[in-house]
Coordinates of N, CA and C in Angstrom, one line a residue:
M11 N 5.3 -14.3 -2.5 CA 4.4 -13.6 -3.3 C 5.2 -12.0 -3.6
R12 N 4.2 -11.5 -4.5 CA 4.9 -9.9 -4.8 C 3.5 -9.1 -4.8
F13 N 4.4 -8.0 -4.0 CA 2.8 -6.9 -2.9 C 3.2 -5.8 -4.3
F14 N 2.6 -5.1 -4.7 CA 2.8 -3.4 -5.2 C 2.1 -2.4 -3.9
F15 N 2.9 -1.8 -3.7 CA 2.3 -1.0 -2.6 C 2.5 0.7 -3.1
Y16 N 1.4 1.2 -2.6 CA 1.2 2.8 -3.6 C 0.7 3.7 -2.5
G17 N 0.9 3.2 -1.3 CA 0.3 4.8 0.1 C 1.7 4.2 1.1
T18 N 0.8 4.3 2.6 CA 1.4 4.4 3.3 C 2.3 3.7 3.8
L19 N 2.0 1.8 3.0 CA 3.0 1.1 3.3 C 4.1 1.0 2.1
R20 N 4.1 2.1 1.5 CA 5.5 2.8 1.2 C 6.6 3.2 1.7
D21 N 6.1 3.3 3.0 CA 7.4 3.3 4.5 C 7.9 2.2 4.8
R22 N 8.9 2.3 4.7 CA 9.4 0.8 5.6 C 9.1 0.7 6.6
D23 N 9.8 1.6 7.7 CA 9.0 1.6 9.1 C 7.7 0.9 9.5
L24 N 6.5 1.3 8.9 CA 5.7 0.7 9.0 C 5.4 -0.2 8.2
L25 N 5.4 -0.3 6.6 CA 5.7 -1.7 6.3 C 6.4 -2.8 7.4
S26 N 7.4 -2.6 8.0 CA 7.8 -3.5 9.0 C 7.3 -3.8 10.0
L27 N 6.5 -2.5 10.5 CA 5.8 -2.9 11.9 C 5.0 -3.9 11.4
V28 N 4.5 -3.3 10.1 CA 2.8 -4.4 9.6 C 3.3 -5.7 9.4
L29 N 4.5 -6.2 8.8 CA 4.9 -7.0 8.2 C 4.9 -8.1 9.1
G30 N 5.9 -7.4 10.5 CA 7.1 -8.3 11.1 C 8.3 -8.7 11.1
R31 N 8.6 -7.6 10.6 CA 10.0 -8.0 10.4 C 10.4 -7.0 9.2
P32 N 12.2 -6.9 9.4 CA 12.8 -5.2 8.9 C 12.7 -6.0 7.2
V33 N 12.5 -5.0 6.7 CA 12.5 -4.2 4.7 C 13.6 -3.9 4.6
A34 N 14.2 -4.3 4.3 CA 15.8 -3.6 3.3 C 15.4 -2.9 2.7
R35 N 15.9 -1.7 2.8 CA 15.7 -0.2 1.1 C 15.8 -1.1 -0.1
D36 N 16.8 -2.0 -0.1 CA 16.6 -2.7 -1.4 C 15.5 -3.7 -2.1
A37 N 15.2 -3.3 -0.6 CA 14.1 -4.7 -1.4 C 12.6 -4.3 -1.6
L38 N 12.5 -3.0 -1.8 CA 11.3 -2.1 -2.7 C 11.9 -1.7 -3.7
K39 N 11.3 -2.1 -4.9 CA 12.0 -1.6 -6.3 C 10.5 -0.9 -6.5
S40 N 11.1 0.5 -6.9 CA 10.0 1.0 -7.9 C 9.5 1.2 -9.2
A41 N 8.5 0.8 -8.9 CA 7.3 0.4 -10.1 C 5.9 1.3 -10.4
T42 N 5.0 1.5 -11.1 CA 4.4 1.9 -11.9 C 2.9 1.1 -11.9
L43 N 2.1 1.4 -12.1 CA 0.6 0.9 -11.8 C -0.6 1.9 -12.8
R44 N -0.6 1.1 -14.3 CA -1.4 1.8 -15.2 C -3.1 1.8 -15.1
D45 N -3.8 2.7 -15.3 CA -4.9 2.9 -15.1 C -5.6 3.1 -14.1
W46 N -5.0 3.0 -12.9 CA -5.5 3.5 -11.5 C -4.4 4.7 -11.2
R47 N -5.8 6.0 -10.5 CA -4.8 7.5 -10.1 C -5.5 7.5 -8.3
R48 N -4.1 7.8 -7.6 CA -3.8 7.5 -6.1 C -4.8 8.8 -5.8
H49 N -5.7 8.7 -5.0 CA -6.6 10.2 -4.3 C -6.4 10.4 -2.6
P50 N -6.7 11.1 -2.0 CA -6.5 11.2 -0.7 C -8.0 10.2 -0.5
A51 N -8.3 9.7 0.6 CA -9.3 8.9 1.2 C -10.3 10.1 2.0
R52 N -11.3 10.4 1.8 CA -12.2 11.6 2.1 C -12.1 10.7 4.3
G53 N -11.7 12.0 4.4 CA -11.6 11.9 6.2 C -10.8 11.1 7.0
K54 N -9.7 10.5 6.1 CA -8.8 9.7 6.3 C -7.1 10.1 6.0
T55 N -6.3 9.6 6.8 CA -4.7 10.0 6.1 C -4.4 9.4 5.4
Y56 N -4.6 8.7 4.6 CA -4.2 7.4 4.1 C -4.8 7.9 2.4
P57 N -4.3 7.3 1.3 CA -5.2 7.4 -0.4 C -5.6 6.2 -0.4
I58 N -6.4 6.2 -1.4 CA -7.2 5.8 -2.3 C -7.2 5.1 -4.1
L59 N -7.3 3.9 -3.8 CA -7.6 4.1 -5.8 C -8.4 4.4 -6.3
V60 N -8.4 4.8 -7.3 CA -9.8 5.0 -8.4 C -8.9 4.9 -9.8
R61 N -10.0 3.7 -10.9 CA -9.4 3.7 -12.1 C -9.8 4.4 -13.0
E62 N -8.8 4.9 -13.8 CA -8.9 5.8 -14.2 C -7.8 5.4 -15.8
R63 N -8.5 5.8 -16.6 CA -8.2 5.0 -17.9 C -6.6 6.3 -18.5
G64 N -5.7 5.7 -18.6 CA -4.6 6.1 -19.4 C -4.3 6.7 -18.0
A65 N -4.4 6.8 -16.6 CA -4.0 7.5 -15.5 C -2.1 6.2 -15.2
E66 N -1.5 6.8 -14.5 CA -0.2 5.8 -13.9 C -0.2 6.4 -12.4
T67 N 0.2 5.9 -11.4 CA 0.2 6.1 -10.1 C 1.9 5.2 -10.0
D68 N 2.8 5.8 -8.6 CA 4.2 5.4 -8.3 C 4.0 4.4 -7.7
G69 N 4.6 3.2 -6.9 CA 4.6 2.6 -5.9 C 5.7 1.6 -5.9
D70 N 6.2 1.0 -5.2 CA 6.4 0.1 -4.7 C 6.2 -1.3 -4.4
L71 N 7.4 -2.3 -5.1 CA 7.0 -3.3 -5.0 C 7.9 -4.2 -3.9
L72 N 7.4 -5.1 -3.7 CA 8.0 -6.6 -2.6 C 7.9 -7.3 -2.9
D73 N 8.7 -7.9 -3.5 CA 8.7 -9.7 -3.8 C 8.9 -10.2 -1.9
G74 N 8.5 -11.9 -2.2 CA 9.0 -12.6 -0.5 C 8.3 -12.7 0.2
V75 N 6.5 -12.5 0.0 CA 5.8 -11.8 1.1 C 5.6 -13.3 1.0
S76 N 5.1 -13.7 2.2 CA 4.6 -14.8 2.8 C 3.4 -15.0 3.3
A77 N 2.5 -16.2 2.9 CA 1.3 -16.1 3.7 C 0.5 -15.5 4.8
G78 N 2.1 -15.8 5.7 CA 1.7 -14.8 7.5 C 1.5 -13.8 7.2
E79 N 2.4 -13.2 6.3 CA 2.4 -11.5 6.1 C 1.5 -11.3 5.5
Q80 N 1.2 -11.8 4.0 CA -0.2 -11.4 3.9 C -0.8 -11.9 4.9
R81 N -1.6 -12.5 5.2 CA -2.5 -12.2 6.4 C -3.0 -10.7 6.7
R82 N -1.5 -10.7 7.5 CA -0.8 -9.3 8.4 C -1.3 -8.4 7.4
L83 N -0.9 -7.9 6.5 CA -1.7 -7.4 5.1 C -3.0 -6.8 5.8
A84 N -3.4 -7.6 5.3 CA -5.0 -7.7 4.8 C -5.5 -7.3 6.2
L85 N -5.2 -7.4 7.6 CA -5.4 -7.1 9.1 C -5.6 -6.2 9.1
Y86 N -4.1 -5.2 8.8 CA -3.9 -3.8 8.6 C -5.0 -3.1 7.1
E87 N -4.8 -3.8 6.7 CA -6.3 -2.8 5.4 C -7.2 -3.1 6.0
G88 N -7.9 -4.3 6.6 CA -8.7 -4.2 7.0 C -10.5 -4.2 5.7
E89 N -11.5 -4.2 6.3 CA -12.4 -4.8 5.3 C -12.9 -3.6 4.0
G90 N -12.3 -2.5 4.0 CA -12.2 -1.7 3.3 C -11.6 -1.8 1.9
Y91 N -10.6 -2.9 2.0 CA -9.8 -3.0 1.0 C -9.9 -4.7 0.4
R92 N -10.0 -5.1 -1.1 CA -9.7 -6.8 -0.9 C -8.7 -6.7 -2.2
L93 N -7.9 -7.6 -1.9 CA -6.6 -8.5 -2.9 C -7.3 -8.5 -4.1
T94 N -6.2 -7.9 -5.0 CA -6.7 -8.4 -6.4 C -5.3 -8.6 -7.2
R95 N -4.8 -9.1 -8.7 CA -4.0 -9.2 -9.0 C -3.5 -8.2 -10.0
V96 N -2.6 -7.6 -10.1 CA -2.5 -6.5 -10.9 C -0.9 -6.4 -12.2
F97 N -0.9 -6.1 -13.2 CA 0.6 -5.8 -13.6 C 0.8 -4.3 -13.5
V98 N 2.1 -4.5 -13.2 CA 3.0 -2.8 -13.1 C 4.0 -3.0 -13.9
T99 N 4.6 -2.3 -14.0 CA 5.9 -1.7 -15.0 C 7.2 -1.7 -13.9
T100 N 8.3 -2.3 -14.1 CA 9.3 -1.2 -13.7 C 10.6 -1.2 -14.4
A101 N 11.6 -0.3 -14.3 CA 13.0 -0.2 -15.3 C 13.8 -0.9 -14.9
G102 N 14.1 -1.4 -16.5 CA 14.8 -3.1 -16.4 C 14.3 -4.1 -16.7
A103 N 12.5 -4.5 -16.5 CA 11.9 -5.5 -16.4 C 11.3 -6.1 -18.0
P104 N 11.4 -6.4 -18.8 CA 11.6 -7.3 -20.0 C 10.3 -7.0 -20.4
G105 N 9.0 -7.0 -19.3 CA 7.7 -7.0 -19.4 C 7.0 -6.7 -18.2
P106 N 6.2 -6.4 -18.2 CA 4.8 -5.8 -17.2 C 4.9 -7.4 -15.9
L107 N 5.3 -6.8 -14.6 CA 4.9 -7.7 -13.5 C 3.7 -8.3 -12.8
G108 N 3.3 -9.2 -12.5 CA 2.5 -9.5 -12.0 C 2.6 -9.6 -10.4
A109 N 0.9 -8.3 -9.5 CA 2.1 -8.6 -8.5 C -0.2 -7.9 -7.4
L110 N 0.4 -8.6 -6.5 CA -1.0 -8.6 -5.6 C -0.8 -7.0 -5.3
L111 N -2.3 -6.9 -4.9 CA -2.8 -5.1 -4.4 C -3.9 -5.0 -3.7
F112 N -4.0 -4.2 -2.6 CA -5.3 -3.9 -2.3 C -5.5 -3.0 -3.1
V113 N -6.8 -2.5 -3.3 CA -8.1 -2.1 -3.9 C -9.0 -2.2 -2.9
P114 N -9.6 -0.6 -3.2 CA -10.8 -0.6 -2.3 C -12.3 -1.2 -2.7
S115 N -12.7 -1.8 -1.9 CA -14.2 -2.2 -1.7 C -14.8 -1.3 -1.7
D116 N -16.4 -1.5 -1.7 CA -17.4 -1.2 -1.6 C -18.1 -0.8 0.0
K117 N -16.8 -0.8 1.3 CA -16.6 -0.5 2.0 C -15.9 0.9 3.1
A118 N -14.9 0.9 1.6 CA -13.9 1.9 1.6 C -14.3 3.4 1.8
P119 N -13.8 4.5 1.7 CA -14.5 5.9 2.3 C -14.5 6.3 0.7
P120 N -14.9 7.1 0.3 CA -14.7 8.0 -1.0 C -13.6 8.5 -1.2
A121 N -13.2 8.9 -2.6 CA -12.0 9.7 -2.7 C -12.2 10.7 -2.8
L122 N -11.5 12.1 -2.8 CA -11.4 13.2 -3.2 C -10.5 13.9 -4.1
E123 N -10.4 14.3 -4.4 CA -10.2 15.4 -5.7 C -9.3 15.5 -5.0
G124 N -8.0 15.4 -6.3 CA -6.2 16.1 -5.6 C -5.3 14.6 -5.8
D125 N -4.1 14.9 -5.3 CA -3.3 14.0 -5.5 C -2.9 13.5 -3.3
W126 N -2.4 12.5 -3.4 CA -1.8 12.2 -2.1 C -0.4 12.2 -2.2
S127 N 0.2 13.0 -0.9 CA 1.6 12.5 -1.2 C 1.8 11.9 0.3
L128 N 3.5 10.9 -0.4 CA 3.9 10.2 1.3 C 4.7 11.0 1.7
D129 N 5.4 12.3 1.0 CA 6.1 12.7 2.3 C 5.4 13.5 3.1
A130 N 4.1 14.5 2.4 CA 3.5 14.8 3.4 C 2.5 14.3 4.7
W131 N 2.1 13.1 4.2 CA 1.7 12.2 5.5 C 3.1 11.7 6.2
R132 N 4.4 11.6 6.1 CA 5.1 11.2 6.7 C 5.4 12.7 7.7
A133 N 5.5 13.1 7.1 CA 5.4 14.9 7.9 C 4.5 15.1 9.1
Q134 N 3.0 14.8 8.5 CA 2.6 15.1 8.9 C 1.6 13.8 10.2
H135 N 1.5 12.6 9.3 CA 0.7 11.3 10.5 C 1.1 10.0 10.8
K136 N 3.1 10.0 9.9 CA 3.8 8.9 9.9 C 3.6 8.2 11.8
A137 N 4.1 9.5 12.4 CA 4.3 9.1 14.0 C 3.0 8.4 14.6
R138 N 2.3 9.0 14.1 CA 0.7 8.9 14.7 C 0.3 7.2 14.0
A139 N 0.3 6.6 13.2 CA 0.2 5.6 12.5 C 1.2 4.9 13.1
I140 N 2.5 5.0 12.7 CA 2.7 3.8 13.6 C 2.9 3.8 15.0
D141 N 2.3 4.3 16.1 CA 1.8 4.2 17.5 C 0.2 3.4 17.4
V142 N -0.6 3.8 16.0 CA -1.8 3.2 16.2 C -1.4 1.6 16.5
V143 N -0.8 1.8 15.7 CA -0.4 0.5 14.7 C 0.0 -0.2 16.0
R144 N 1.3 0.0 16.7 CA 1.6 -0.6 17.9 C 1.0 -0.8 19.2
E145 N 0.0 0.0 19.3 CA -1.4 -0.5 20.5 C -2.3 -1.0 19.7
N146 N -2.4 -1.8 18.9 CA -3.3 -2.6 18.1 C -2.8 -3.4 17.9
V147 N -2.0 -4.0 18.5 CA -1.1 -5.2 17.8 C -2.0 -6.5 17.9
D148 N -2.5 -6.4 19.0 CA -2.7 -7.6 19.9 C -4.5 -8.0 18.7
R149 N -4.8 -6.7 18.8 CA -6.2 -6.3 18.3 C -6.6 -7.1 16.9
L150 N -5.2 -6.5 16.7 CA -5.5 -6.4 15.0 C -4.7 -8.1 14.8
G151 N -4.5 -8.9 15.8 CA -3.8 -10.2 15.6 C -2.5 -10.4 15.1
F152 N -1.6 -9.3 15.1 CA 0.2 -9.6 14.8 C 0.5 -10.1 16.2

């Protein structure tokens, strides 16, 4: 299965921990999701997507995600997100590619105005996020 990641799971260290396997740098391909905008989630360190006509959100595609890894991703994302199918564009692809994406459910926190930055998240919150996932491996069912 192919997944599109737009937030914290664009970080290979975190993604590898959640999937339970190393993710090579060249396994992630840059992609663009149209008609969605990434915003900070209120009271959280991660982003949330909001539908917005004409907007574009950059992210990464990962092919070859197994059913077991999909389950781990769903456990990590929690009940605030649901899985949906989207189409994204990539450089060099002849047309849009289908991918799975976690989008906010009605249980997700509200979005704040402004942009969310992966670089800022890495500098300010990555270490704690890695620790939290490691501390909760058993509870999450990993």
